[in-house]
mmCIF file with all atom_site columns, C-alpha atoms in Angstrom:
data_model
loop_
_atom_site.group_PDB
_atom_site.id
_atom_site.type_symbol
_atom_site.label_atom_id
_atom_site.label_alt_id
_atom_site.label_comp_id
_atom_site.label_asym_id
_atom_site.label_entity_id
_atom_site.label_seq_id
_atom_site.pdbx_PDB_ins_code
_atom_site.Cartn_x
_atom_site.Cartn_y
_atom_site.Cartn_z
_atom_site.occupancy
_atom_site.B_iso_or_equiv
_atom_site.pdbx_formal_charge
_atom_site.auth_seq_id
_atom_site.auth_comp_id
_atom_site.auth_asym_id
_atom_site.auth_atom_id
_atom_site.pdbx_PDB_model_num
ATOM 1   C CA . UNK A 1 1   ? 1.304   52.461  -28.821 1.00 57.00 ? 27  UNK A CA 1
ATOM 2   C CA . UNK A 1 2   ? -1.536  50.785  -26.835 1.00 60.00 ? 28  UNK A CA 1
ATOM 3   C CA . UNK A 1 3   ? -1.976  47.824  -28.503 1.00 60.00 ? 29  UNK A CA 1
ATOM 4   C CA . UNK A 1 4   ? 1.609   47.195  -28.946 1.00 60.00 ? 30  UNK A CA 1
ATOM 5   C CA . UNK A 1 5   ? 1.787   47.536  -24.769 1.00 61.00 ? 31  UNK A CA 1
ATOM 6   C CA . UNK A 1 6   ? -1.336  45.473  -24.559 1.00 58.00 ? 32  UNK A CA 1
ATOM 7   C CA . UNK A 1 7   ? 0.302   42.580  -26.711 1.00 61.00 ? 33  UNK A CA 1
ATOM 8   C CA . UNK A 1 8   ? 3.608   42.276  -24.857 1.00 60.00 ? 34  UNK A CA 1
ATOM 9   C CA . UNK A 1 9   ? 1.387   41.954  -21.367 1.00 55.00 ? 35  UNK A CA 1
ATOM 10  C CA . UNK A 1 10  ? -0.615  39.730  -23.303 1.00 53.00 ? 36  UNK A CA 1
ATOM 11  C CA . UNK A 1 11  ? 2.349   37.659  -24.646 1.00 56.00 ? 37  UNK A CA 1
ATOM 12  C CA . UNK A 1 12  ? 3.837   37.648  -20.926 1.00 52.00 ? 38  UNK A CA 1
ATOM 13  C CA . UNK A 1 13  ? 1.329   36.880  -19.326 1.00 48.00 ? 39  UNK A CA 1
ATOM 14  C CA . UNK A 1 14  ? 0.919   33.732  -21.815 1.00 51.00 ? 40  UNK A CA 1
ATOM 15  C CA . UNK A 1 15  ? 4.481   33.318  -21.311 1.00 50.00 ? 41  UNK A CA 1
ATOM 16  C CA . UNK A 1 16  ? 4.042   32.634  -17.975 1.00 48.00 ? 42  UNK A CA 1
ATOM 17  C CA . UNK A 1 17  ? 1.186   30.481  -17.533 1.00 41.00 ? 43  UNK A CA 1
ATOM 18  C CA . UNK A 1 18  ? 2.152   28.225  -20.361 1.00 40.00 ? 44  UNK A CA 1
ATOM 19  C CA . UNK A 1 19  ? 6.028   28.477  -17.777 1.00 41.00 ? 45  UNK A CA 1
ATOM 20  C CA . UNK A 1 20  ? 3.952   27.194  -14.355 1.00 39.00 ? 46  UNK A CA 1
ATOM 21  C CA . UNK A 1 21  ? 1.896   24.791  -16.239 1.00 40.00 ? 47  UNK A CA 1
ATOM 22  C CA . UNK A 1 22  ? 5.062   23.191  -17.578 1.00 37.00 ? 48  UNK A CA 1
ATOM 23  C CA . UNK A 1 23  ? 6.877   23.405  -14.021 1.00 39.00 ? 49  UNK A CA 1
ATOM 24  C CA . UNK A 1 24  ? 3.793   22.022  -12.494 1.00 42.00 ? 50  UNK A CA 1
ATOM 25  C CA . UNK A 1 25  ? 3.332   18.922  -14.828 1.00 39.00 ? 51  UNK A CA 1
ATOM 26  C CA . UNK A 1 26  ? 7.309   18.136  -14.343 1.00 40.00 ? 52  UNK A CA 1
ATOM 27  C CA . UNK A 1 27  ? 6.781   18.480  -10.541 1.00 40.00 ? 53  UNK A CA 1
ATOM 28  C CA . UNK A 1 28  ? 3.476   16.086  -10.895 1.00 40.00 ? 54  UNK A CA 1
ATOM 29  C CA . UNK A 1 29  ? 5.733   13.728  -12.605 1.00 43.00 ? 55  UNK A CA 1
ATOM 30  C CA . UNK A 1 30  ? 8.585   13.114  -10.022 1.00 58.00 ? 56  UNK A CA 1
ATOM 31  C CA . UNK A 1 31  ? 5.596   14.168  -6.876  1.00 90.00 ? 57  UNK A CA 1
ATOM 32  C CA . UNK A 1 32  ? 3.832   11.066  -5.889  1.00 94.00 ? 58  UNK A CA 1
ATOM 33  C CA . UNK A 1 33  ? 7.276   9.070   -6.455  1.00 94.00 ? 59  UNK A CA 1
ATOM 34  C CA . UNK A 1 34  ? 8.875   11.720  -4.680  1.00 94.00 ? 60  UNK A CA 1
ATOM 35  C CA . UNK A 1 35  ? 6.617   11.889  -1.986  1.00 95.00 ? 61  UNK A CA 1
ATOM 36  C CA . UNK A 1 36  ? 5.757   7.839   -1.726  1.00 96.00 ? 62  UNK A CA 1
ATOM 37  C CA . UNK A 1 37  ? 9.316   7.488   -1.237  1.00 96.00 ? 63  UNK A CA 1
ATOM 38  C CA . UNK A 1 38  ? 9.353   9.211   2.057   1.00 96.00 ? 64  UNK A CA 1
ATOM 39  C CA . UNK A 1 39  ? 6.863   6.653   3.854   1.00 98.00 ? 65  UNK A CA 1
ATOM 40  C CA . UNK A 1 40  ? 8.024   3.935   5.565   1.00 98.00 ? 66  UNK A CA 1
ATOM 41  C CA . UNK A 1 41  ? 5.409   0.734   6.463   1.00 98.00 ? 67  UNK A CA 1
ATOM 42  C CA . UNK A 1 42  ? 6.424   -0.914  9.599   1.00 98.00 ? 68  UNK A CA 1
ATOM 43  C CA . UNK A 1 43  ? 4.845   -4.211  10.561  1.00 98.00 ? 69  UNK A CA 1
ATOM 44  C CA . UNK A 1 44  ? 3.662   -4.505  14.041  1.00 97.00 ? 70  UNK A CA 1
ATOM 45  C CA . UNK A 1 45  ? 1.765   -7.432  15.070  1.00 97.00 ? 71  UNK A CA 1
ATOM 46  C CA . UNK A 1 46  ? -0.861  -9.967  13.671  1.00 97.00 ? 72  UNK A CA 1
ATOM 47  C CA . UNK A 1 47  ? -3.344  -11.956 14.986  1.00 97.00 ? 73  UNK A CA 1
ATOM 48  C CA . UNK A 1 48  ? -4.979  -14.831 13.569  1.00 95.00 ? 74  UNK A CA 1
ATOM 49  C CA . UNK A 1 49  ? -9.158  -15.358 14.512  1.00 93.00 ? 75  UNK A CA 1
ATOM 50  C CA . UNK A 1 50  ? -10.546 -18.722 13.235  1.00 78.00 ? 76  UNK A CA 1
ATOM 51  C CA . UNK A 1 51  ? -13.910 -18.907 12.445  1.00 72.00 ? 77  UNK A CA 1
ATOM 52  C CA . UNK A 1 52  ? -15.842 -21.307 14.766  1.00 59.00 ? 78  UNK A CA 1
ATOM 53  C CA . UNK A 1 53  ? -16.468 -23.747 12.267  1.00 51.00 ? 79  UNK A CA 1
ATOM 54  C CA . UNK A 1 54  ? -12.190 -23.709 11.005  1.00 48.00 ? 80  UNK A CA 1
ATOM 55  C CA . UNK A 1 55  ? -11.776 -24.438 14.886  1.00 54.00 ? 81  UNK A CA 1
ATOM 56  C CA . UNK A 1 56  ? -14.564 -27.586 15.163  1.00 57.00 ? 82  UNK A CA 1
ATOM 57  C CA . UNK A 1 57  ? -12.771 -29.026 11.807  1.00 53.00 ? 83  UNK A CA 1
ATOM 58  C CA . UNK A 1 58  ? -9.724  -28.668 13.384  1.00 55.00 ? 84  UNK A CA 1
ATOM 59  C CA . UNK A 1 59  ? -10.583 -30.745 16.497  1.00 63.00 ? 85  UNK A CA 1
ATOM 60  C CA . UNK A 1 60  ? -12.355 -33.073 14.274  1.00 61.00 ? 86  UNK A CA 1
ATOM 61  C CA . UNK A 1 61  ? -9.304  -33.870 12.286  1.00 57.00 ? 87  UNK A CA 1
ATOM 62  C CA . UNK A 1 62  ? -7.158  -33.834 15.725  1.00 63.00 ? 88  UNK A CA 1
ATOM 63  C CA . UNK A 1 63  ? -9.880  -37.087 16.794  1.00 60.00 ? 89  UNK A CA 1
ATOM 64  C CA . UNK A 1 64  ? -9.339  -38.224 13.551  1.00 60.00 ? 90  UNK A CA 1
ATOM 65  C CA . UNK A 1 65  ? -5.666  -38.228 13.148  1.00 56.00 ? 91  UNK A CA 1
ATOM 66  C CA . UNK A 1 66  ? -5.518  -39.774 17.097  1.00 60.00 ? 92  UNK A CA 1
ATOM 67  C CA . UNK A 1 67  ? -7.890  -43.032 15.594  1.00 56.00 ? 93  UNK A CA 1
ATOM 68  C CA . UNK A 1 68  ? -5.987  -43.410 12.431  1.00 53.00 ? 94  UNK A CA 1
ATOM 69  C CA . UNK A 1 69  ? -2.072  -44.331 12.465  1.00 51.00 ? 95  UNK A CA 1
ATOM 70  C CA . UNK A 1 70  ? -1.127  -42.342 9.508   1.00 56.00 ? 96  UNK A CA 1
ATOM 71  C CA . UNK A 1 71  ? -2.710  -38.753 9.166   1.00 54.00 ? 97  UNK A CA 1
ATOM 72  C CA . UNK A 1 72  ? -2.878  -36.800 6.018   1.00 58.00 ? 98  UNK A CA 1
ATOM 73  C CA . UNK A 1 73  ? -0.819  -33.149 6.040   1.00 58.00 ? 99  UNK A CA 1
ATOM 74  C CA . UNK A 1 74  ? -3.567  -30.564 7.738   1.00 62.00 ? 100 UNK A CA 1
ATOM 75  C CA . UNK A 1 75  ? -5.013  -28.167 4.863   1.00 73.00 ? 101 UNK A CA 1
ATOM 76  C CA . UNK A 1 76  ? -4.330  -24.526 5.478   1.00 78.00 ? 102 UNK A CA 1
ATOM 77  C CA . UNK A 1 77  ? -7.341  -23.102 7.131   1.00 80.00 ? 103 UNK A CA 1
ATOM 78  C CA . UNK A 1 78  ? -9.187  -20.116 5.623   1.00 92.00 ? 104 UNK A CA 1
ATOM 79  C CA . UNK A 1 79  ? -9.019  -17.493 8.331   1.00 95.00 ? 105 UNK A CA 1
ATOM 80  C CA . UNK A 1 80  ? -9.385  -13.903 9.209   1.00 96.00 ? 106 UNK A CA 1
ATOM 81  C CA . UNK A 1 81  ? -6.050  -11.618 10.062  1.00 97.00 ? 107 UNK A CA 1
ATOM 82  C CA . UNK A 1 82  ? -5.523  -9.168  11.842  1.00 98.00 ? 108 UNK A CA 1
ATOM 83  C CA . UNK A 1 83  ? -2.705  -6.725  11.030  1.00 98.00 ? 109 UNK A CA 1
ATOM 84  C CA . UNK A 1 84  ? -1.256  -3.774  13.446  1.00 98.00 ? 110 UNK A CA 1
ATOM 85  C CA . UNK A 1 85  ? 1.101   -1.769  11.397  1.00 98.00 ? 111 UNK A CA 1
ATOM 86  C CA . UNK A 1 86  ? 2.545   1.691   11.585  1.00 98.00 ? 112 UNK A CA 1
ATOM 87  C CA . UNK A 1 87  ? 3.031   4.154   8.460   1.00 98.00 ? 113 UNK A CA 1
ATOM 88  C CA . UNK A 1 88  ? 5.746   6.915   8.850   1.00 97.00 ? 114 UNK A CA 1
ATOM 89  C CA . UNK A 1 89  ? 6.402   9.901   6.737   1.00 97.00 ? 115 UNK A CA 1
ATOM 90  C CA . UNK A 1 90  ? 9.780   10.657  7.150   1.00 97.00 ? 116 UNK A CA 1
ATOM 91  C CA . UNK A 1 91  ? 9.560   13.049  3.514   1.00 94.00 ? 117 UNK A CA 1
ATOM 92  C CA . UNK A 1 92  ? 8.898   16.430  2.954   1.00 92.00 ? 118 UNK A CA 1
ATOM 93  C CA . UNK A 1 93  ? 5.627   15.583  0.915   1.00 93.00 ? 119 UNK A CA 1
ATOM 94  C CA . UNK A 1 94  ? 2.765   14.313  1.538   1.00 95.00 ? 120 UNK A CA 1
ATOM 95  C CA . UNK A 1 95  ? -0.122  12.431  0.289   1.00 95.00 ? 121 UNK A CA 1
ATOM 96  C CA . UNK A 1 96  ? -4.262  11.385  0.707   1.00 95.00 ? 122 UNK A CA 1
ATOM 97  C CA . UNK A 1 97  ? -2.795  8.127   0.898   1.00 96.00 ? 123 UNK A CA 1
ATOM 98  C CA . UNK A 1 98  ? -0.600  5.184   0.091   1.00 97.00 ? 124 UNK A CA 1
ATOM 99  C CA . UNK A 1 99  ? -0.167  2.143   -1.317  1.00 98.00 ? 125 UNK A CA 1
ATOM 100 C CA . UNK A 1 100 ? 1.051   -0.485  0.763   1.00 98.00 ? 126 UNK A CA 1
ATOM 101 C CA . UNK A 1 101 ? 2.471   -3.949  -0.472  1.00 98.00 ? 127 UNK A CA 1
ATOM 102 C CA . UNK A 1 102 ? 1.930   -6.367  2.060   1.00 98.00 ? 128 UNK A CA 1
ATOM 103 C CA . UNK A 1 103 ? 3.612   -9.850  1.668   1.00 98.00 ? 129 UNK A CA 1
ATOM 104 C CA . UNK A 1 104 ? 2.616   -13.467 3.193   1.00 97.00 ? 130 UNK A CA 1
ATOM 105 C CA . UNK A 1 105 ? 5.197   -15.580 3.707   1.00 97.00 ? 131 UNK A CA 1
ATOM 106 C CA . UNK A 1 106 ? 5.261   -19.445 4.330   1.00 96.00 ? 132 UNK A CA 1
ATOM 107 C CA . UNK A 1 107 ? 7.544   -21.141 7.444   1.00 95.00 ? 133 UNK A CA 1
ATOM 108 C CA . UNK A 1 108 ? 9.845   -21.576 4.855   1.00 96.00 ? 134 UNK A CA 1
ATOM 109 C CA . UNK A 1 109 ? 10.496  -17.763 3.783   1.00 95.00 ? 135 UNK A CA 1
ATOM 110 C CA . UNK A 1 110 ? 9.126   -17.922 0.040   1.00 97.00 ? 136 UNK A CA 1
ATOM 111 C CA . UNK A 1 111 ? 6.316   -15.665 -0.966  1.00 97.00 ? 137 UNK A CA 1
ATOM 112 C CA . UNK A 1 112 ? 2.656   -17.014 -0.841  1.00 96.00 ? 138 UNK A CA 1
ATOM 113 C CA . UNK A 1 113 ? 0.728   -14.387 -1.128  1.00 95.00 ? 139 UNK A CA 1
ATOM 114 C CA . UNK A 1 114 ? 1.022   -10.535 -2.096  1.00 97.00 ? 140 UNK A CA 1
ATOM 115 C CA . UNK A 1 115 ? -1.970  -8.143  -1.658  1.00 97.00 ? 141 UNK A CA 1
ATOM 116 C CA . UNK A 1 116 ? -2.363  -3.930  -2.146  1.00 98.00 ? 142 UNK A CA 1
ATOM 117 C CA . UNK A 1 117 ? -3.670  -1.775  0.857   1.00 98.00 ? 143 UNK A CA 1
ATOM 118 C CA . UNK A 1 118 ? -4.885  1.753   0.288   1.00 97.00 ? 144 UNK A CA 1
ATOM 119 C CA . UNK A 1 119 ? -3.732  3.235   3.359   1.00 97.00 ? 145 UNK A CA 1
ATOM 120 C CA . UNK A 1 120 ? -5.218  7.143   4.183   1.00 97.00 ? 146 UNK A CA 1
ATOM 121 C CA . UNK A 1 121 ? -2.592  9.192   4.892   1.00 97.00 ? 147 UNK A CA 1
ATOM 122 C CA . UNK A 1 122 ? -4.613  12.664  5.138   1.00 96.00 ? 148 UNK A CA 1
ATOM 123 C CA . UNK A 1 123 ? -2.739  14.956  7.549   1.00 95.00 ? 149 UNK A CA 1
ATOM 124 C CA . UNK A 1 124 ? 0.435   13.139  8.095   1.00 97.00 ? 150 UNK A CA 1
ATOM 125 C CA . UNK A 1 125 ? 3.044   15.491  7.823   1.00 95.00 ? 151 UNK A CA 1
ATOM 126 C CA . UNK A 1 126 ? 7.326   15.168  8.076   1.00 96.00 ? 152 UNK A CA 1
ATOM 127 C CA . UNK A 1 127 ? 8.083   13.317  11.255  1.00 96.00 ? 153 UNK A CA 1
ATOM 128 C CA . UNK A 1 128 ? 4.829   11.856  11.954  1.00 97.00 ? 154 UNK A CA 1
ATOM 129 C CA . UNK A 1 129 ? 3.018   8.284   12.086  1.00 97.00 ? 155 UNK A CA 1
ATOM 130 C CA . UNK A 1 130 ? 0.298   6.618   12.387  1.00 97.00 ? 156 UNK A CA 1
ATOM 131 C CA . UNK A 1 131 ? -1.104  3.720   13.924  1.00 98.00 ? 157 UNK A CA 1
ATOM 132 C CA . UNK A 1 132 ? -3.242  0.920   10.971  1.00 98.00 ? 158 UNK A CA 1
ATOM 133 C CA . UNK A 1 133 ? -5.339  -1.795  11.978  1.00 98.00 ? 159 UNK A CA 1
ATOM 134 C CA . UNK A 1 134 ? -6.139  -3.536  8.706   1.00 97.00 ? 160 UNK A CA 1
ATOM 135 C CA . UNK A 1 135 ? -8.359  -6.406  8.242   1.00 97.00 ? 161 UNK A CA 1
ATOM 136 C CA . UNK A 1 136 ? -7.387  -9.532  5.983   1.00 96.00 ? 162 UNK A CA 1
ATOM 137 C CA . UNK A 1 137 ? -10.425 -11.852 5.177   1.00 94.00 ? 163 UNK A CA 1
ATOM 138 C CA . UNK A 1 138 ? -9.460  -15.395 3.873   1.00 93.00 ? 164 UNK A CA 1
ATOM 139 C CA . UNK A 1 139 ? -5.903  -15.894 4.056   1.00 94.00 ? 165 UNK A CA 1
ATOM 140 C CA . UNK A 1 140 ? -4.922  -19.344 3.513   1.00 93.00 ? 166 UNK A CA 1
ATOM 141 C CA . UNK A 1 141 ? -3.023  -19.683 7.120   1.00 93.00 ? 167 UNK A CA 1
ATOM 142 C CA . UNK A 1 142 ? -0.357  -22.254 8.088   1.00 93.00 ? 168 UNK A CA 1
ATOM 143 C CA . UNK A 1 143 ? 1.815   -21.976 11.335  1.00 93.00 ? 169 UNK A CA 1
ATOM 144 C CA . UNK A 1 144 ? 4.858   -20.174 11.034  1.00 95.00 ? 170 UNK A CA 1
ATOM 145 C CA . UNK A 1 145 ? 3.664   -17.906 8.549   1.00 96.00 ? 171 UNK A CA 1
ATOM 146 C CA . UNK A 1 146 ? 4.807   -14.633 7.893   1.00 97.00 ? 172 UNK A CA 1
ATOM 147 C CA . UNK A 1 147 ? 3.620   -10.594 6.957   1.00 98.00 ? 173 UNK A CA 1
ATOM 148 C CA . UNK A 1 148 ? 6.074   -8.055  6.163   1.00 98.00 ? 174 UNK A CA 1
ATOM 149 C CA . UNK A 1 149 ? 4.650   -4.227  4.958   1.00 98.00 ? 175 UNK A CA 1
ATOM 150 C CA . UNK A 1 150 ? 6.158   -1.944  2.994   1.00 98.00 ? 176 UNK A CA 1
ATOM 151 C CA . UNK A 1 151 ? 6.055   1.625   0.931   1.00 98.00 ? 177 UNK A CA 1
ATOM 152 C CA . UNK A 1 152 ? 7.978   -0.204  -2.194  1.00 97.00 ? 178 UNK A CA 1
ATOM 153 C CA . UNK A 1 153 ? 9.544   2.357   -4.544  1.00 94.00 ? 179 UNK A CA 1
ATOM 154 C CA . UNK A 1 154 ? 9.806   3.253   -7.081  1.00 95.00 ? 180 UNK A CA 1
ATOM 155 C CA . UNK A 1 155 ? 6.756   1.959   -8.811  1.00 96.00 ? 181 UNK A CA 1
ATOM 156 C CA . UNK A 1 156 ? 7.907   0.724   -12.094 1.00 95.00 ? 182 UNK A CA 1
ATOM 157 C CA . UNK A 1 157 ? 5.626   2.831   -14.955 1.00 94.00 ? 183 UNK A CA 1
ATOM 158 C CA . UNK A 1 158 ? 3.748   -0.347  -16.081 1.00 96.00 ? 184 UNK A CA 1
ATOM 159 C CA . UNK A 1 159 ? 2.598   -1.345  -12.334 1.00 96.00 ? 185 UNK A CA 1
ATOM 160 C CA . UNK A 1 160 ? 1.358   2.556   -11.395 1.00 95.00 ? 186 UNK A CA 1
ATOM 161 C CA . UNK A 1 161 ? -1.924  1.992   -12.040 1.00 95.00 ? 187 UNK A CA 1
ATOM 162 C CA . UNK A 1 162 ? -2.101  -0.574  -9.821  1.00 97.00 ? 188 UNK A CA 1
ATOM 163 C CA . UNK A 1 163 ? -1.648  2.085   -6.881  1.00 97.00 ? 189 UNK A CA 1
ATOM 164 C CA . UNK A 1 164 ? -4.297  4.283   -6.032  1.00 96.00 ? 190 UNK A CA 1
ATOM 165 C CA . UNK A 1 165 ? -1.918  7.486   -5.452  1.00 95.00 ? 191 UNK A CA 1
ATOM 166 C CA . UNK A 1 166 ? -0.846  7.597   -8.884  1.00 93.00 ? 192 UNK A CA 1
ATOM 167 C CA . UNK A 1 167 ? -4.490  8.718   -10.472 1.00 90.00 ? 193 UNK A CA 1
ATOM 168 C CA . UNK A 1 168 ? -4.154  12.041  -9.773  1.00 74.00 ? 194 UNK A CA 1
ATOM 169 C CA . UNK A 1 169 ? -1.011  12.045  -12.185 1.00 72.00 ? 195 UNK A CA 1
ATOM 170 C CA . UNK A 1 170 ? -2.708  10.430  -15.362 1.00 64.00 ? 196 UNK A CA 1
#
């Protein structure tokens, strides 16, 4: 009568941990979308810094332009941004970090550039933000260009291993 008990624990008890692995791995599944999907990327400001010698070409090419009567069109300069942004979690989950997809757009509104920031997230709970400075080395700046941040989702399954959040599920 023993063993007979001892097997129907035993089968429970299987039963059940076989059940909460199973729940767990389906909640893993739909859990980093779920939880990217309530952060929200807000672009702040940006500020351009020119290395010294980008700012000597640049008045070389103004005394050069001045001399000659018909100037050729300025190359973008290779410069340093700086972007102010401010990540919101506005879900009910939450993660180490994000993903960010930042976007540089030209005066004219098409796409130029499009790079990934890992942004930490550690700690930031429903209904709170936080302030990112981030960075950008040589960015091929033009006047009247343009950065826009965002949390994109959902992640299409063959791009997820491009974002950093999504190791934990594979």
């Amino acid at each position: 009568m023993k063993r007979i008990e001892d097997r129907r624990l035993l089968g429970a008890l299987a039963f059940t941990v076989v059940t909460l692995f199973l729940l767990g791995a389906c909640a893993g599944e739909g859990g980093v979308s779920g939880a990217r999907a309530g952060y929200i990327a807000e672009m702040g400001s940006f500020s351009v810094v020119a290395p010294a010698m980008v700012e000597e070409a640049a008045e070389d090419a103004e005394a050069d332009a001045e001399t000659t009567e018909e100037a050729a069109p300025a190359e973008p300069a290779m410069v340093t941004v700086l972007l102010d942004f401010l990540i919101h979690n506005e879900g009910s989950g939450t993660l180490d970090g994000v993903t960010v997809d930042l976007t540089i757009a030209g005066p004219d509104g098409d796409e130029k550039e499009r790079h990934l920031l890992w942004v930490d997230t550690t700690g930031l709970t429903k209904g709170s933000q936080r302030q990112v400075a981030h960075e950008l080395t040589d960015v091929a700046y033009v006047e009247g260009d343009g950065f826009h941040v965002e949390v994109r989702h959902p992640i299409p399954m063959e791009e997820r291993g491009d974002y950093a959040e999504f190791d934990a599920e594979s």
